[in-house]
Amino acid sequence: MTNGLRIEKQEPGPLHVHCQTEVEVKHGVGLHARPSVTFTRLAKSFPCSIEVAVNGSDVWLNGKSIIKIMNARIRKGSILRIRADGILADEAIRALKELIERNFDEEKKHGRTA
């Protein structure tokens, strides 16, 4: 006799993953206010931790913190190392790298050409 409780074996969820990439910032003025907001907003949409190191530094900044990203004064030509750890880390890394490579989609938003 059962009490209505049903236990099902579930398939394993997303794996806990650690990923890292490098990308050059080509945006004309680097990560000023708008690109920093766009970057951190996208980073926050993933459930994993995201950190950023600038130009080979061993100091890792919280990639979800607008204050940390803006205070890093990331300029055009800077090399960012982005690492993510946790669920959907690989997707987060891919999305953030693509965002930077697309110049934060600012040309589309403001009618500018590259």
Coordinates of N, CA, C and O in Angstrom, one line a residue:
M1 N 0.8 -1.2 0.0 CA 0.0 0.0 0.0 C 0.9 1.2 0.0 O 1.9 1.3 0.7
T2 N 0.5 2.2 -0.8 CA 1.3 3.4 -0.9 C 0.6 4.6 -0.3 O -0.7 4.6 -0.2
N3 N 1.3 5.6 0.1 CA 0.7 6.8 0.6 C 0.6 8.0 -0.4 O 0.4 9.1 0.0
G4 N 0.7 7.7 -1.7 CA 0.6 8.7 -2.7 C 1.9 9.3 -3.0 O 2.0 10.1 -4.0
L5 N 3.0 9.1 -2.3 CA 4.3 9.6 -2.5 C 4.9 8.8 -3.6 O 5.0 7.6 -3.5
R6 N 5.4 9.4 -4.6 CA 6.0 8.7 -5.8 C 7.4 9.2 -5.9 O 7.7 10.4 -6.0
I7 N 8.4 8.3 -5.9 CA 9.8 8.7 -6.1 C 10.2 8.2 -7.4 O 10.1 7.0 -7.7
E8 N 10.7 9.1 -8.2 CA 11.1 8.7 -9.6 C 12.6 9.0 -9.6 O 13.1 9.9 -9.1
K9 N 13.3 8.1 -10.3 CA 14.7 8.3 -10.6 C 14.8 9.4 -11.7 O 14.3 9.2 -12.7
Q10 N 15.5 10.5 -11.4 CA 15.7 11.5 -12.4 C 17.0 11.4 -13.1 O 18.0 10.9 -12.5
E11 N 17.0 11.8 -14.3 CA 18.3 11.9 -15.0 C 19.2 12.9 -14.4 O 18.7 13.9 -13.8
P12 N 20.5 12.7 -14.4 CA 21.4 13.7 -13.8 C 21.2 15.1 -14.5 O 21.0 15.2 -15.7
G13 N 21.2 16.2 -13.7 CA 21.0 17.5 -14.2 C 22.3 18.0 -14.9 O 23.2 17.2 -15.1
P14 N 22.3 19.3 -15.2 CA 23.5 19.8 -15.8 C 24.7 19.6 -15.0 O 24.7 19.7 -13.8
L15 N 25.8 19.3 -15.6 CA 27.0 19.0 -14.9 C 27.7 20.3 -14.3 O 27.5 21.4 -14.9
H16 N 28.3 20.1 -13.2 CA 29.1 21.3 -12.6 C 30.4 21.4 -13.4 O 31.2 20.5 -13.4
V17 N 30.5 22.5 -14.2 CA 31.6 22.6 -15.1 C 32.4 23.9 -14.8 O 31.9 24.8 -14.3
H18 N 33.7 23.8 -15.2 CA 34.6 24.9 -15.1 C 35.1 25.3 -16.5 O 35.6 24.4 -17.1
C19 N 34.9 26.5 -17.0 CA 35.3 26.9 -18.3 C 36.0 28.2 -18.2 O 35.8 29.0 -17.3
Q20 N 36.8 28.4 -19.2 CA 37.6 29.7 -19.3 C 37.8 30.0 -20.8 O 38.0 29.1 -21.6
T21 N 37.9 31.3 -21.1 CA 38.2 31.8 -22.4 C 38.9 33.1 -22.3 O 39.0 33.8 -21.3
E22 N 39.5 33.5 -23.4 CA 40.1 34.8 -23.6 C 39.5 35.6 -24.7 O 39.2 34.9 -25.7
V23 N 39.4 36.9 -24.6 CA 38.8 37.6 -25.7 C 39.3 39.1 -25.6 O 39.6 39.6 -24.5
E24 N 39.6 39.7 -26.8 CA 40.1 41.0 -26.8 C 38.9 42.0 -26.9 O 38.0 41.8 -27.7
V25 N 39.0 43.1 -26.2 CA 37.9 44.1 -26.2 C 38.2 45.0 -27.4 O 39.3 45.6 -27.5
K26 N 37.3 45.1 -28.4 CA 37.5 45.9 -29.5 C 36.6 47.1 -29.6 O 36.6 47.9 -30.5
H27 N 35.7 47.2 -28.6 CA 34.8 48.3 -28.5 C 35.6 49.6 -28.4 O 36.6 49.7 -27.6
G28 N 35.2 50.6 -29.1 CA 35.9 51.9 -29.2 C 36.4 52.5 -27.9 O 37.5 53.0 -27.8
V29 N 35.6 52.5 -26.9 CA 35.9 53.1 -25.6 C 36.0 52.0 -24.5 O 36.0 52.4 -23.3
G30 N 36.0 50.8 -24.8 CA 36.1 49.7 -23.8 C 34.8 49.5 -23.1 O 33.7 49.8 -23.6
L31 N 34.9 49.0 -21.9 CA 33.7 48.7 -21.1 C 33.3 50.0 -20.2 O 33.5 50.0 -19.0
H32 N 32.8 51.0 -20.9 CA 32.2 52.1 -20.2 C 30.9 51.7 -19.6 O 30.6 50.5 -19.6
A33 N 30.1 52.6 -19.2 CA 28.8 52.3 -18.5 C 27.9 51.3 -19.2 O 27.5 50.3 -18.7
R34 N 27.5 51.7 -20.5 CA 26.5 50.8 -21.2 C 27.1 49.4 -21.4 O 26.4 48.4 -21.0
P35 N 28.3 49.2 -21.9 CA 28.7 47.8 -22.1 C 28.9 47.1 -20.8 O 28.7 45.9 -20.7
S36 N 29.3 47.8 -19.7 CA 29.5 47.1 -18.4 C 28.1 46.6 -17.9 O 28.0 45.5 -17.4
V37 N 27.1 47.4 -18.1 CA 25.8 47.0 -17.7 C 25.3 45.8 -18.5 O 24.8 44.8 -18.0
T38 N 25.5 45.9 -19.8 CA 25.1 44.8 -20.7 C 25.9 43.5 -20.3 O 25.2 42.4 -20.2
F39 N 27.2 43.6 -20.0 CA 28.0 42.4 -19.7 C 27.5 41.8 -18.3 O 27.2 40.6 -18.3
T40 N 27.3 42.7 -17.3 CA 26.9 42.1 -16.0 C 25.5 41.6 -16.0 O 25.2 40.6 -15.3
R41 N 24.6 42.2 -16.8 CA 23.3 41.7 -16.9 C 23.2 40.3 -17.5 O 22.5 39.5 -17.0
L42 N 24.0 40.1 -18.5 CA 24.1 38.8 -19.2 C 24.7 37.8 -18.2 O 24.2 36.7 -18.0
A43 N 25.8 38.2 -17.5 CA 26.4 37.3 -16.6 C 25.5 36.9 -15.5 O 25.5 35.7 -15.1
K44 N 24.7 37.8 -15.0 CA 23.7 37.5 -13.9 C 22.6 36.6 -14.3 O 22.0 35.9 -13.5
S45 N 22.4 36.4 -15.6 CA 21.3 35.5 -16.1 C 21.7 34.1 -16.1 O 20.9 33.2 -16.3
F46 N 23.0 33.8 -15.7 CA 23.5 32.4 -15.6 C 23.6 32.0 -14.1 O 24.1 32.9 -13.3
P47 N 23.3 30.8 -13.7 CA 23.4 30.4 -12.3 C 24.8 30.1 -11.8 O 25.0 29.7 -10.7
C48 N 25.8 30.2 -12.6 CA 27.2 29.9 -12.2 C 27.9 31.1 -11.8 O 27.5 32.2 -12.0
S49 N 29.1 30.9 -11.1 CA 29.9 32.1 -10.8 C 30.7 32.5 -12.0 O 31.1 31.6 -12.8
I50 N 30.9 33.8 -12.2 CA 31.6 34.3 -13.4 C 32.6 35.3 -12.9 O 32.3 36.2 -12.1
E51 N 33.9 35.1 -13.3 CA 34.9 36.0 -12.9 C 35.7 36.5 -14.1 O 35.8 35.8 -15.1
V52 N 36.3 37.7 -14.0 CA 37.1 38.3 -15.1 C 38.4 38.7 -14.6 O 38.5 39.3 -13.5
A53 N 39.5 38.5 -15.4 CA 40.8 39.0 -15.1 C 41.2 39.8 -16.4 O 40.9 39.4 -17.5
V54 N 41.9 40.9 -16.1 CA 42.2 41.9 -17.2 C 43.7 41.9 -17.5 O 44.5 42.0 -16.6
N55 N 44.0 41.7 -18.8 CA 45.4 41.8 -19.2 C 46.4 41.0 -18.4 O 47.5 41.4 -18.0
G56 N 46.1 39.7 -18.2 CA 47.0 38.8 -17.6 C 47.1 38.9 -16.1 O 47.9 38.2 -15.5
S57 N 46.3 39.7 -15.5 CA 46.3 39.9 -14.0 C 45.9 38.6 -13.3 O 45.1 37.8 -13.9
D58 N 46.4 38.4 -12.1 CA 46.0 37.3 -11.3 C 44.8 37.7 -10.4 O 44.4 36.9 -9.6
V59 N 44.4 38.9 -10.5 CA 43.2 39.3 -9.7 C 41.9 39.1 -10.5 O 41.7 39.5 -11.6
W60 N 41.1 38.2 -9.9 CA 39.8 37.9 -10.5 C 38.7 38.7 -9.9 O 38.6 38.8 -8.7
L61 N 37.9 39.4 -10.8 CA 36.8 40.2 -10.4 C 35.5 39.5 -10.6 O 35.3 38.7 -11.6
N62 N 34.5 39.8 -9.8 CA 33.2 39.3 -9.9 C 32.6 39.8 -11.2 O 32.3 41.0 -11.3
G63 N 32.3 38.9 -12.2 CA 31.8 39.4 -13.4 C 30.3 39.8 -13.4 O 29.8 40.3 -14.4
K64 N 29.7 39.6 -12.2 CA 28.3 40.0 -12.1 C 28.1 41.3 -11.3 O 27.0 41.8 -11.1
S65 N 29.3 41.9 -11.0 CA 29.3 43.2 -10.2 C 29.6 44.3 -11.1 O 30.7 44.5 -11.7
I66 N 28.6 45.2 -11.3 CA 28.8 46.4 -12.2 C 29.9 47.3 -11.6 O 30.7 47.8 -12.4
I67 N 30.0 47.4 -10.3 CA 31.0 48.2 -9.7 C 32.4 47.6 -10.0 O 33.3 48.4 -10.4
K68 N 32.6 46.3 -9.9 CA 33.9 45.7 -10.1 C 34.3 45.9 -11.6 O 35.4 46.2 -11.9
I69 N 33.4 45.6 -12.5 CA 33.7 45.7 -13.9 C 34.0 47.1 -14.3 O 34.9 47.4 -15.0
M70 N 33.2 48.1 -13.9 CA 33.4 49.5 -14.3 C 34.7 50.0 -13.6 O 35.5 50.8 -14.3
N71 N 35.0 49.7 -12.4 CA 36.2 50.1 -11.7 C 37.5 49.5 -12.3 O 38.6 50.0 -12.1
A72 N 37.4 48.4 -13.1 CA 38.5 47.8 -13.7 C 39.1 48.7 -14.9 O 40.2 48.4 -15.3
R73 N 38.3 49.6 -15.3 CA 38.7 50.5 -16.4 C 39.2 49.7 -17.6 O 40.3 50.0 -18.1
I74 N 38.4 48.9 -18.1 CA 38.7 48.0 -19.2 C 38.7 48.8 -20.5 O 37.6 49.3 -20.9
R75 N 39.8 49.0 -21.2 CA 39.9 49.8 -22.4 C 39.9 48.9 -23.6 O 40.2 47.7 -23.6
K76 N 39.8 49.6 -24.8 CA 39.9 48.9 -26.1 C 41.3 48.3 -26.1 O 42.3 48.9 -25.7
G77 N 41.4 47.1 -26.6 CA 42.7 46.4 -26.7 C 43.0 45.5 -25.5 O 43.9 44.7 -25.5
S78 N 42.2 45.7 -24.4 CA 42.4 44.8 -23.2 C 42.1 43.4 -23.5 O 41.2 43.1 -24.3
I79 N 42.8 42.5 -22.9 CA 42.5 41.1 -23.1 C 41.8 40.6 -21.8 O 42.4 40.8 -20.7
L80 N 40.6 40.1 -21.9 CA 39.9 39.6 -20.8 C 40.0 38.1 -20.7 O 39.8 37.4 -21.8
R81 N 40.3 37.6 -19.6 CA 40.1 36.2 -19.3 C 38.8 36.0 -18.5 O 38.6 36.7 -17.5
I82 N 37.9 35.2 -19.0 CA 36.6 35.1 -18.4 C 36.5 33.6 -18.0 O 36.8 32.7 -18.8
R83 N 36.2 33.4 -16.7 CA 36.0 32.0 -16.3 C 34.7 31.9 -15.6 O 34.2 32.8 -14.9
A84 N 34.1 30.7 -15.7 CA 32.8 30.4 -15.1 C 32.9 29.0 -14.4 O 33.6 28.1 -14.9
D85 N 32.2 28.9 -13.3 CA 32.2 27.7 -12.6 C 30.8 27.3 -12.1 O 30.2 28.2 -11.4
G86 N 30.3 26.2 -12.5 CA 29.0 25.8 -12.1 C 28.1 25.4 -13.2 O 28.5 25.1 -14.3
I87 N 26.8 25.4 -12.9 CA 25.8 25.0 -13.9 C 25.8 26.0 -15.0 O 25.8 27.2 -14.8
L88 N 25.7 25.5 -16.3 CA 25.7 26.3 -17.5 C 26.9 27.2 -17.7 O 26.9 28.1 -18.4
A89 N 28.0 26.8 -17.1 CA 29.3 27.6 -17.2 C 29.7 27.7 -18.7 O 30.1 28.8 -19.1
D90 N 29.6 26.6 -19.4 CA 30.0 26.6 -20.8 C 29.2 27.6 -21.6 O 29.7 28.3 -22.5
E91 N 27.9 27.6 -21.4 CA 27.0 28.5 -22.1 C 27.2 29.9 -21.7 O 27.2 30.8 -22.6
A92 N 27.5 30.2 -20.5 CA 27.8 31.6 -20.0 C 29.1 32.1 -20.7 O 29.1 33.2 -21.2
I93 N 30.1 31.3 -20.7 CA 31.4 31.7 -21.3 C 31.1 32.0 -22.8 O 31.6 33.1 -23.3
R94 N 30.4 31.2 -23.5 CA 30.2 31.3 -24.9 C 29.4 32.6 -25.2 O 29.7 33.4 -26.0
A95 N 28.3 32.8 -24.4 CA 27.5 34.0 -24.5 C 28.2 35.3 -24.2 O 28.1 36.3 -25.0
L96 N 29.0 35.3 -23.2 CA 29.8 36.6 -22.8 C 30.9 36.9 -23.9 O 31.1 38.0 -24.3
K97 N 31.5 35.8 -24.4 CA 32.6 36.0 -25.4 C 31.9 36.6 -26.7 O 32.4 37.5 -27.3
E98 N 30.8 36.0 -27.1 CA 30.1 36.5 -28.3 C 29.6 37.9 -28.1 O 29.7 38.7 -29.0
L99 N 29.2 38.3 -26.9 CA 28.7 39.6 -26.6 C 29.9 40.6 -26.8 O 29.7 41.7 -27.5
I100 N 31.0 40.3 -26.3 CA 32.2 41.2 -26.5 C 32.6 41.3 -27.9 O 32.9 42.3 -28.4
E101 N 32.6 40.1 -28.6 CA 33.0 40.1 -30.0 C 32.0 40.9 -30.9 O 32.4 41.4 -31.9
R102 N 30.8 41.0 -30.5 CA 29.8 41.8 -31.2 C 29.7 43.3 -30.7 O 28.8 44.0 -31.0
N103 N 30.8 43.7 -30.0 CA 30.8 45.1 -29.4 C 29.6 45.4 -28.7 O 29.1 46.6 -28.7
F104 N 29.1 44.5 -27.9 CA 28.0 44.7 -27.0 C 26.7 45.1 -27.7 O 25.8 45.7 -27.1
D105 N 26.6 44.9 -29.0 CA 25.4 45.2 -29.8 C 25.1 46.7 -29.8 O 24.0 47.1 -30.2
E106 N 26.1 47.5 -29.5 CA 25.9 49.0 -29.5 C 25.7 49.6 -30.8 O 24.9 50.5 -31.0
E107 N 26.3 49.0 -31.9 CA 26.1 49.6 -33.2 C 24.7 49.4 -33.6 O 24.1 50.4 -34.2
K108 N 24.1 48.3 -33.3 CA 22.6 48.1 -33.7 C 21.7 49.0 -32.9 O 20.8 49.6 -33.4
K109 N 22.0 49.2 -31.6 CA 21.1 50.0 -30.7 C 21.2 51.5 -31.1 O 20.2 52.2 -30.9
H110 N 22.3 52.0 -31.5 CA 22.5 53.4 -31.6 C 22.7 53.8 -33.1 O 23.1 54.9 -33.3
G111 N 22.5 52.9 -34.0 CA 22.5 53.2 -35.4 C 23.9 53.5 -35.9 O 24.1 54.1 -36.9
R112 N 24.9 53.1 -35.2 CA 26.3 53.3 -35.6 C 26.8 52.2 -36.5 O 26.3 51.1 -36.4
T113 N 27.8 52.5 -37.3 CA 28.4 51.4 -38.1 C 29.8 51.2 -37.5 O 30.4 52.0 -36.9
A114 N 30.3 50.0 -37.7 CA 31.6 49.6 -37.2 C 32.8 50.3 -37.8 O 32.7 50.9 -38.8

